[in-house]
mmCIF file of C-alpha atoms in Angstrom:
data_model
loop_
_atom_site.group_PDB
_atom_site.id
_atom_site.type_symbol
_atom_site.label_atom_id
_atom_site.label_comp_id
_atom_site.label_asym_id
_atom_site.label_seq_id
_atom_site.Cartn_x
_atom_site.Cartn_y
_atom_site.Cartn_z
ATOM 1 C CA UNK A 244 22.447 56.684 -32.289
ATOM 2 C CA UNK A 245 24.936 54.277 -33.702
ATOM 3 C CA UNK A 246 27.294 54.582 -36.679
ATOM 4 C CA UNK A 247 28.975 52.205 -38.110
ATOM 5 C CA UNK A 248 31.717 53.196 -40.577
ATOM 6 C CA UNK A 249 33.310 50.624 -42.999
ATOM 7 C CA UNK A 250 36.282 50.693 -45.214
ATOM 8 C CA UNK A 251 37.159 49.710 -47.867
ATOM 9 C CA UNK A 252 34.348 49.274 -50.195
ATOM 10 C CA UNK A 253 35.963 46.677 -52.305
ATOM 11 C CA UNK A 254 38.961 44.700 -51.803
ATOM 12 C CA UNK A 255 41.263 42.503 -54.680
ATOM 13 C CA UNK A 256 43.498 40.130 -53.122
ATOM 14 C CA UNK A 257 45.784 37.127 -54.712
ATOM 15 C CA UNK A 258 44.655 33.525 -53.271
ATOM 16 C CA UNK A 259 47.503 33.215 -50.258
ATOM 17 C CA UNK A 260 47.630 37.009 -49.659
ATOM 18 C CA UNK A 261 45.998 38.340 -46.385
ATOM 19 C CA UNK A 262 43.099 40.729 -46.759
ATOM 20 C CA UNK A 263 42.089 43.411 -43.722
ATOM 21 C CA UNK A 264 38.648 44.885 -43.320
ATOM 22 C CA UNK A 265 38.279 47.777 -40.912
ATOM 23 C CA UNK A 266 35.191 49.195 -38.917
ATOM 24 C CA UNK A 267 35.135 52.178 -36.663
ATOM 25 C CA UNK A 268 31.504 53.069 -34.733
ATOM 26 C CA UNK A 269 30.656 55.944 -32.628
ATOM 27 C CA UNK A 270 28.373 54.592 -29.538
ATOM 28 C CA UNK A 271 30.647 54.127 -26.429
ATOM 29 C CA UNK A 272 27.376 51.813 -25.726
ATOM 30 C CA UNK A 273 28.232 49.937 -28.039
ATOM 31 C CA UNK A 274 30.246 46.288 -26.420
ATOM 32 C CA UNK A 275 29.100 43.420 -29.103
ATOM 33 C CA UNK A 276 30.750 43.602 -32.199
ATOM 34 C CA UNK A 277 30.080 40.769 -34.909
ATOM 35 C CA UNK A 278 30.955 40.250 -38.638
ATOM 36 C CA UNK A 279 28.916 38.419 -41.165
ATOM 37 C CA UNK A 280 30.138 36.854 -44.592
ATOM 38 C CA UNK A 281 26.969 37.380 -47.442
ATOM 39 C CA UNK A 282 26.936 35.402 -50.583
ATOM 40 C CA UNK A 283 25.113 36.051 -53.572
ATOM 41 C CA UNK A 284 21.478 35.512 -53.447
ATOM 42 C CA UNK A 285 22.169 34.826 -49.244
ATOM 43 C CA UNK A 286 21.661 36.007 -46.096
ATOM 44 C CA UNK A 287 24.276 37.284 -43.548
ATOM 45 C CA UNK A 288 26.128 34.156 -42.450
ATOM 46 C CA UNK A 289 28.159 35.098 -38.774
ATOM 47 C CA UNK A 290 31.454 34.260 -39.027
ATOM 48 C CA UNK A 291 33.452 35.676 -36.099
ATOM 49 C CA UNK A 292 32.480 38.140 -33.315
ATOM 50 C CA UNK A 293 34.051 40.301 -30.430
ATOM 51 C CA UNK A 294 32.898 41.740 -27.206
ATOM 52 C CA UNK A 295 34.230 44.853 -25.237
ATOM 53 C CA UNK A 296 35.722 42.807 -22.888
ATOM 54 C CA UNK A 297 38.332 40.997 -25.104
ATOM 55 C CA UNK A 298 40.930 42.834 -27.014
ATOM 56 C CA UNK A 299 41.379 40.010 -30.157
ATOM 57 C CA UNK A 300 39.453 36.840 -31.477
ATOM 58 C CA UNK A 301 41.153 34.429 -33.181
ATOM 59 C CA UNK A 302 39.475 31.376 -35.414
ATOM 60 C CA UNK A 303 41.477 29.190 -37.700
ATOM 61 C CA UNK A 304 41.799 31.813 -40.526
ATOM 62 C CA UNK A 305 39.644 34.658 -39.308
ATOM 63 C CA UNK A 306 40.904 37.007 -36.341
ATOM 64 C CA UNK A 307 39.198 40.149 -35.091
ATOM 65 C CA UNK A 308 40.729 42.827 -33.088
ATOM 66 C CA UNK A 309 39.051 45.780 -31.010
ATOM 67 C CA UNK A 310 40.577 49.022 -29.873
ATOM 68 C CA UNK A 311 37.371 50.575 -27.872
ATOM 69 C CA UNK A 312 39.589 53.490 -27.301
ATOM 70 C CA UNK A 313 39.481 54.465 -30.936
ATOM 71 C CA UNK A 314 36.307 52.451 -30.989
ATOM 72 C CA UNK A 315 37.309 50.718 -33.654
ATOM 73 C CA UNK A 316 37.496 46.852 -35.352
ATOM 74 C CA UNK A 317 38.790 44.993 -37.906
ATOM 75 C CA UNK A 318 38.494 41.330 -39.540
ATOM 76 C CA UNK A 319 41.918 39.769 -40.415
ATOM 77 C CA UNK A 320 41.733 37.372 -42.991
ATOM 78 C CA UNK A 321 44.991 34.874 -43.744
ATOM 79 C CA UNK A 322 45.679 32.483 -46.668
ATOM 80 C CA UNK A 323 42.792 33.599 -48.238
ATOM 81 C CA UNK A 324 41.004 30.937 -50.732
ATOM 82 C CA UNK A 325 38.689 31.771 -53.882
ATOM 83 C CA UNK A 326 35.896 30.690 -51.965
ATOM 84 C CA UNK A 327 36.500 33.778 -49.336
ATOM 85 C CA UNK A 328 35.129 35.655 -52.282
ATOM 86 C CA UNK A 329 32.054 37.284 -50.838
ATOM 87 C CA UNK A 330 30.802 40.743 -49.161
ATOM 88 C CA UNK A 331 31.682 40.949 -45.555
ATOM 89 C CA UNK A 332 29.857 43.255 -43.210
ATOM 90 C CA UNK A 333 30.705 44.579 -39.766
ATOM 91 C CA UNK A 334 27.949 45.580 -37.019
ATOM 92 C CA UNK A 335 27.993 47.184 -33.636
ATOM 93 C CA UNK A 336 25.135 46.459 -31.029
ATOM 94 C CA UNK A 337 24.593 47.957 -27.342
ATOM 95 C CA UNK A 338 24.534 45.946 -24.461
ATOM 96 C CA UNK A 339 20.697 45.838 -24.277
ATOM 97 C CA UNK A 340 18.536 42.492 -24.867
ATOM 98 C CA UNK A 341 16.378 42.958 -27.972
ATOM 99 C CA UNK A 342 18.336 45.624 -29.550
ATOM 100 C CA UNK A 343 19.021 45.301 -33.254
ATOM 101 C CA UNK A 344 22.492 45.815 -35.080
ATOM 102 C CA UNK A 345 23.973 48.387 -36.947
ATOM 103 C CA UNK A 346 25.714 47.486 -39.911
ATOM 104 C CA UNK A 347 28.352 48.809 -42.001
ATOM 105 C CA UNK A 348 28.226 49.113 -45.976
ATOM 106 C CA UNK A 349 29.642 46.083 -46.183
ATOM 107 C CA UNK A 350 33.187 44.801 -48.317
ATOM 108 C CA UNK A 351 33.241 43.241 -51.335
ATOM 109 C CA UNK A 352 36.436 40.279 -51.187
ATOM 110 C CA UNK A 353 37.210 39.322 -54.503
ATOM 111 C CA UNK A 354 40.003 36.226 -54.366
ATOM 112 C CA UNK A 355 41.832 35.779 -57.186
ATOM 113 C CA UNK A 356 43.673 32.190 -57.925
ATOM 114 C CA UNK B 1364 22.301 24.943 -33.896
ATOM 115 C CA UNK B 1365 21.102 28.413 -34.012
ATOM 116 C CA UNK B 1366 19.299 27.792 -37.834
ATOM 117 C CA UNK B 1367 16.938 30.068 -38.777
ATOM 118 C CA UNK B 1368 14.463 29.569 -41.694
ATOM 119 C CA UNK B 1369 12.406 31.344 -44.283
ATOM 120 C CA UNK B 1370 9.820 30.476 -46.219
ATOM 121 C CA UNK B 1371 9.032 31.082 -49.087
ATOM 122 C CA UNK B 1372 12.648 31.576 -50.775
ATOM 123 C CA UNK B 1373 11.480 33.192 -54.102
ATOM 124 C CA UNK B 1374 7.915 34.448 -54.316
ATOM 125 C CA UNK B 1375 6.214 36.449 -57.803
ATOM 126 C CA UNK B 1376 3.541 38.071 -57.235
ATOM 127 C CA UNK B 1377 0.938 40.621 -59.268
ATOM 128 C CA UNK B 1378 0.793 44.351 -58.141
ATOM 129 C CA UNK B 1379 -2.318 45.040 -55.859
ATOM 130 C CA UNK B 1380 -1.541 41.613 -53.957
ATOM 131 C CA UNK B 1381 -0.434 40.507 -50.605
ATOM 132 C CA UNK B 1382 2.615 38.467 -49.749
ATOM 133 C CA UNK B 1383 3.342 36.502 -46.582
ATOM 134 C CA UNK B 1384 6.922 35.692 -45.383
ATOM 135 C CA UNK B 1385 7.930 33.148 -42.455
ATOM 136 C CA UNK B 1386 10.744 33.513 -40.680
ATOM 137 C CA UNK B 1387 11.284 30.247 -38.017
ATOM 138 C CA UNK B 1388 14.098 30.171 -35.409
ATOM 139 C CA UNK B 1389 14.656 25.752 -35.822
ATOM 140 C CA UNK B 1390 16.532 25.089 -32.902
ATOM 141 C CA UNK B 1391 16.431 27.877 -30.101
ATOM 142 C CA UNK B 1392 13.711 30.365 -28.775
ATOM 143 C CA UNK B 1393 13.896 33.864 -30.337
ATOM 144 C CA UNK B 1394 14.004 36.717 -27.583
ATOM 145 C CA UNK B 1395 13.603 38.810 -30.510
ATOM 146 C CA UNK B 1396 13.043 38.823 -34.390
ATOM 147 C CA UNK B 1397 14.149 41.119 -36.785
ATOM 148 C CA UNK B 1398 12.905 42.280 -40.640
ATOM 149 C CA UNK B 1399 15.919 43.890 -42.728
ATOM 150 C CA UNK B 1400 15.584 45.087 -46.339
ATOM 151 C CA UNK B 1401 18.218 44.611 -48.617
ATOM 152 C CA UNK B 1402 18.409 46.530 -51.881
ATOM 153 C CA UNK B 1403 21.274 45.217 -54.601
ATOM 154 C CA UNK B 1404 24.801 45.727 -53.624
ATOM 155 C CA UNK B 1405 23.362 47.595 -50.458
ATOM 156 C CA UNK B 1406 23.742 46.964 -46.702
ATOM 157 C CA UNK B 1407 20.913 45.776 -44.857
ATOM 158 C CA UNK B 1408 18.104 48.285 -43.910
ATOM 159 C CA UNK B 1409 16.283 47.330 -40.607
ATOM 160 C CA UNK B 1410 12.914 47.424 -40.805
ATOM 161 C CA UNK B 1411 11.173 46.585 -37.671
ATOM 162 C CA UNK B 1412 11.484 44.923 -34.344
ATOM 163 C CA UNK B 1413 9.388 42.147 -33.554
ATOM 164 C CA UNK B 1414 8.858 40.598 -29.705
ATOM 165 C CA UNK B 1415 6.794 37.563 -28.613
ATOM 166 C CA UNK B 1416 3.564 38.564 -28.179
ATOM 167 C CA UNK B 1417 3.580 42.584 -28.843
ATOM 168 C CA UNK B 1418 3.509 44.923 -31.077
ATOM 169 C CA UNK B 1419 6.427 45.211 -33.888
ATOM 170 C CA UNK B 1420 8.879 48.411 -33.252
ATOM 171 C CA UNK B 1421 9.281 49.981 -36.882
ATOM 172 C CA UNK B 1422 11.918 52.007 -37.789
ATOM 173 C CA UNK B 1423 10.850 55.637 -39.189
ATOM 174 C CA UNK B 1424 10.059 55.649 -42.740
ATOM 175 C CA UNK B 1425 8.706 51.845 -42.612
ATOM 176 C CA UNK B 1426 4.784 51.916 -43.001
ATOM 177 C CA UNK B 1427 3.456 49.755 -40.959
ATOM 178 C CA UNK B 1428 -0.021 48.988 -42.280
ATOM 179 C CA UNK B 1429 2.030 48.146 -45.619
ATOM 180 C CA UNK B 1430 4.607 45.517 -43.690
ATOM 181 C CA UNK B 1431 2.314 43.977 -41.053
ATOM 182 C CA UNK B 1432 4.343 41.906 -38.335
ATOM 183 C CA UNK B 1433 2.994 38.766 -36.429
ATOM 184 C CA UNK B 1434 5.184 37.506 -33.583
ATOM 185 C CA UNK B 1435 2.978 34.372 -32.900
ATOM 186 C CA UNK B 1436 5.546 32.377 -30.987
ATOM 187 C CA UNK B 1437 9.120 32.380 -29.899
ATOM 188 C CA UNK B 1438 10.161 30.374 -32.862
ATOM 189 C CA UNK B 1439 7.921 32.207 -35.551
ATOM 190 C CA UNK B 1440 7.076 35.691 -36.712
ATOM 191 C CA UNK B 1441 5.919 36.490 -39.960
ATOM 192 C CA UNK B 1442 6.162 39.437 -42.829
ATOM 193 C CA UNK B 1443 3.202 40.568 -44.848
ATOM 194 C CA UNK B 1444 3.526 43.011 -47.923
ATOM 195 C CA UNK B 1445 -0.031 44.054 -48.448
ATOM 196 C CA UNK B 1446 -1.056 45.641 -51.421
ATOM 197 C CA UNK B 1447 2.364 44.911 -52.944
ATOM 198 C CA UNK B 1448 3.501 47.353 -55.819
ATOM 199 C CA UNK B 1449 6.823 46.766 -58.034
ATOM 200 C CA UNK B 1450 8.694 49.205 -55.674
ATOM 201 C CA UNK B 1451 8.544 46.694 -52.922
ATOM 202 C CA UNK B 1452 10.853 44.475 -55.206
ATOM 203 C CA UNK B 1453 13.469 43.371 -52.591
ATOM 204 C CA UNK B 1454 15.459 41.124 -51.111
ATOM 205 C CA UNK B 1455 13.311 40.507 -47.012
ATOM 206 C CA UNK B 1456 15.916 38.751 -44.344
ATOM 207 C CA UNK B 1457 15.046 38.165 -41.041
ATOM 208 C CA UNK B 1458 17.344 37.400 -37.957
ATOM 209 C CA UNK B 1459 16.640 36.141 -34.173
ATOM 210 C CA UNK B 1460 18.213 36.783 -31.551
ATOM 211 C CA UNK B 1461 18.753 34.628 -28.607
ATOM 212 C CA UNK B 1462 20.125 36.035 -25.278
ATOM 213 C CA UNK B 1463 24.063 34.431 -24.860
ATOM 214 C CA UNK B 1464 25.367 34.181 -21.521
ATOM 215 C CA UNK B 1465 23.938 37.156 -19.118
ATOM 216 C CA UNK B 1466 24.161 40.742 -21.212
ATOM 217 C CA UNK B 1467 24.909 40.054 -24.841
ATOM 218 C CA UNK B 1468 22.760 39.006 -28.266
ATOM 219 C CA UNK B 1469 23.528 37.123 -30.785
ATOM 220 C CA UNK B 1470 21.682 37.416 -34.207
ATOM 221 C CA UNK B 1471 21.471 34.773 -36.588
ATOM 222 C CA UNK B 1472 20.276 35.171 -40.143
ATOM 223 C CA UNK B 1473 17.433 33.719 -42.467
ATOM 224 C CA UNK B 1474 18.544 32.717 -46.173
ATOM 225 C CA UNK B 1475 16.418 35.690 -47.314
ATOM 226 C CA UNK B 1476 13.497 35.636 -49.321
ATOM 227 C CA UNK B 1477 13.486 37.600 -53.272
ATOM 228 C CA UNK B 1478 9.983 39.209 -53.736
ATOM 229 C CA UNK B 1479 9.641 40.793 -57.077
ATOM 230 C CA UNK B 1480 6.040 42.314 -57.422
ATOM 231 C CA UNK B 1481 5.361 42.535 -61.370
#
């Protein structure tokens, strides 16, 4: 099955600074590729996602590249604000209806003004 | 659009009891609802997969004559915790999915619901 490896665990940033999360998964299956932003006390909201077919996703801030090659992902985050301060987690799902996501460990983002 | 609901947000409840959780899609039919567990500073655990009209699909290690799942509708399935014990204690999110364009899902997430079982 599906594994969905996510690094790093926690990441510091100052307010302006850009921060990277990266994902790498092991099901060549695998072609839909979203990443949700979880506050405390929250569930998963989606904030950006990819599919096999396009190589980068770009929205206002927020950018997400594949390389299904390596099979792997990231989420690019510019001028970050304080209130980008949350856990982030990436997920890799087959192309079959009804089939649930995998999810990664997840990132802690902690913005600093 | 694409809202999904929960209800309730916060429940306490007494060992030995039973707890029922909604989940609603608001504003699209759900192909497909999911039940993830989410311990503290975890990831989410899936629990079980839930289609109009059949049988949930649990994941191995999930009892299910503990978490009983109801798919009523295609906006509404709902959790029960029978015979809750302290363990249980967790943070329940659901998701539905809605088919987007021909091949691909797209999940969309409850606000969660905090059971804590005294």
């Amino acid at each position: 099955g599906e594994n969905v490896e996510q690094h790093p665990s926690t990441l510091s940033v100052q307010e302006g600074d850009s921060a990277v999360i990266k994902c790498t998964y092991s099901d060549s299956a695998s072609n839909y590729f979203p990443w949700y932003k979880q506050e405390l006390g929250k569930g998963p909201q989606l904030i950006i996602d990819i599919r096999s077919n396009v190589g980068e996703k770009k929205d206002q801030r927020i950018a997400v590249t594949l390389n299904k090659t390596a099979k792997h992902f990231s989420l690019h985050i510019t001028e970050t604000q304080p209130e980008d301060s949350a856990v982030y987690f990436c997920a890799a799902s087959p192309n079959q209806a009804g089939t649930a996501l995998i999810f990664g460990k997840g990132t802690t983002l902690s913005v600093s003004s | 659009g694409a809202v999904v609901s929960q209800h309730p947000s916060r429940v306490i409840c007494k060992s030995g009891t039973s707890v029922k959780i909604e989940c609603r899609s608001l504003d699209f039919q759900a192909t497909t609802m999911f039940w993830y567990r989410q311990f503290p500073k975890q990831s989410l655990m899936l629990m079980a997969t839930s289609n109009e009209g059949s049988k949930a699909t649990y994941e191995q290690g999930v009892e299910k004559d503990k978490f009983l799942i109801n798919h009523a509708s295609l906006t509404l399935s709902t959790l029960t915790v029978t015979s809750a014990h302290p363990e249980d204690s967790s943070f329940y999110i659901c998701s539905a999915s809605r088919l987007a364009g021909a091949f691909y899902n797209e999940q969309f997430f409850g606000p969660g619901t905090r059971l804590t079982v005294l």
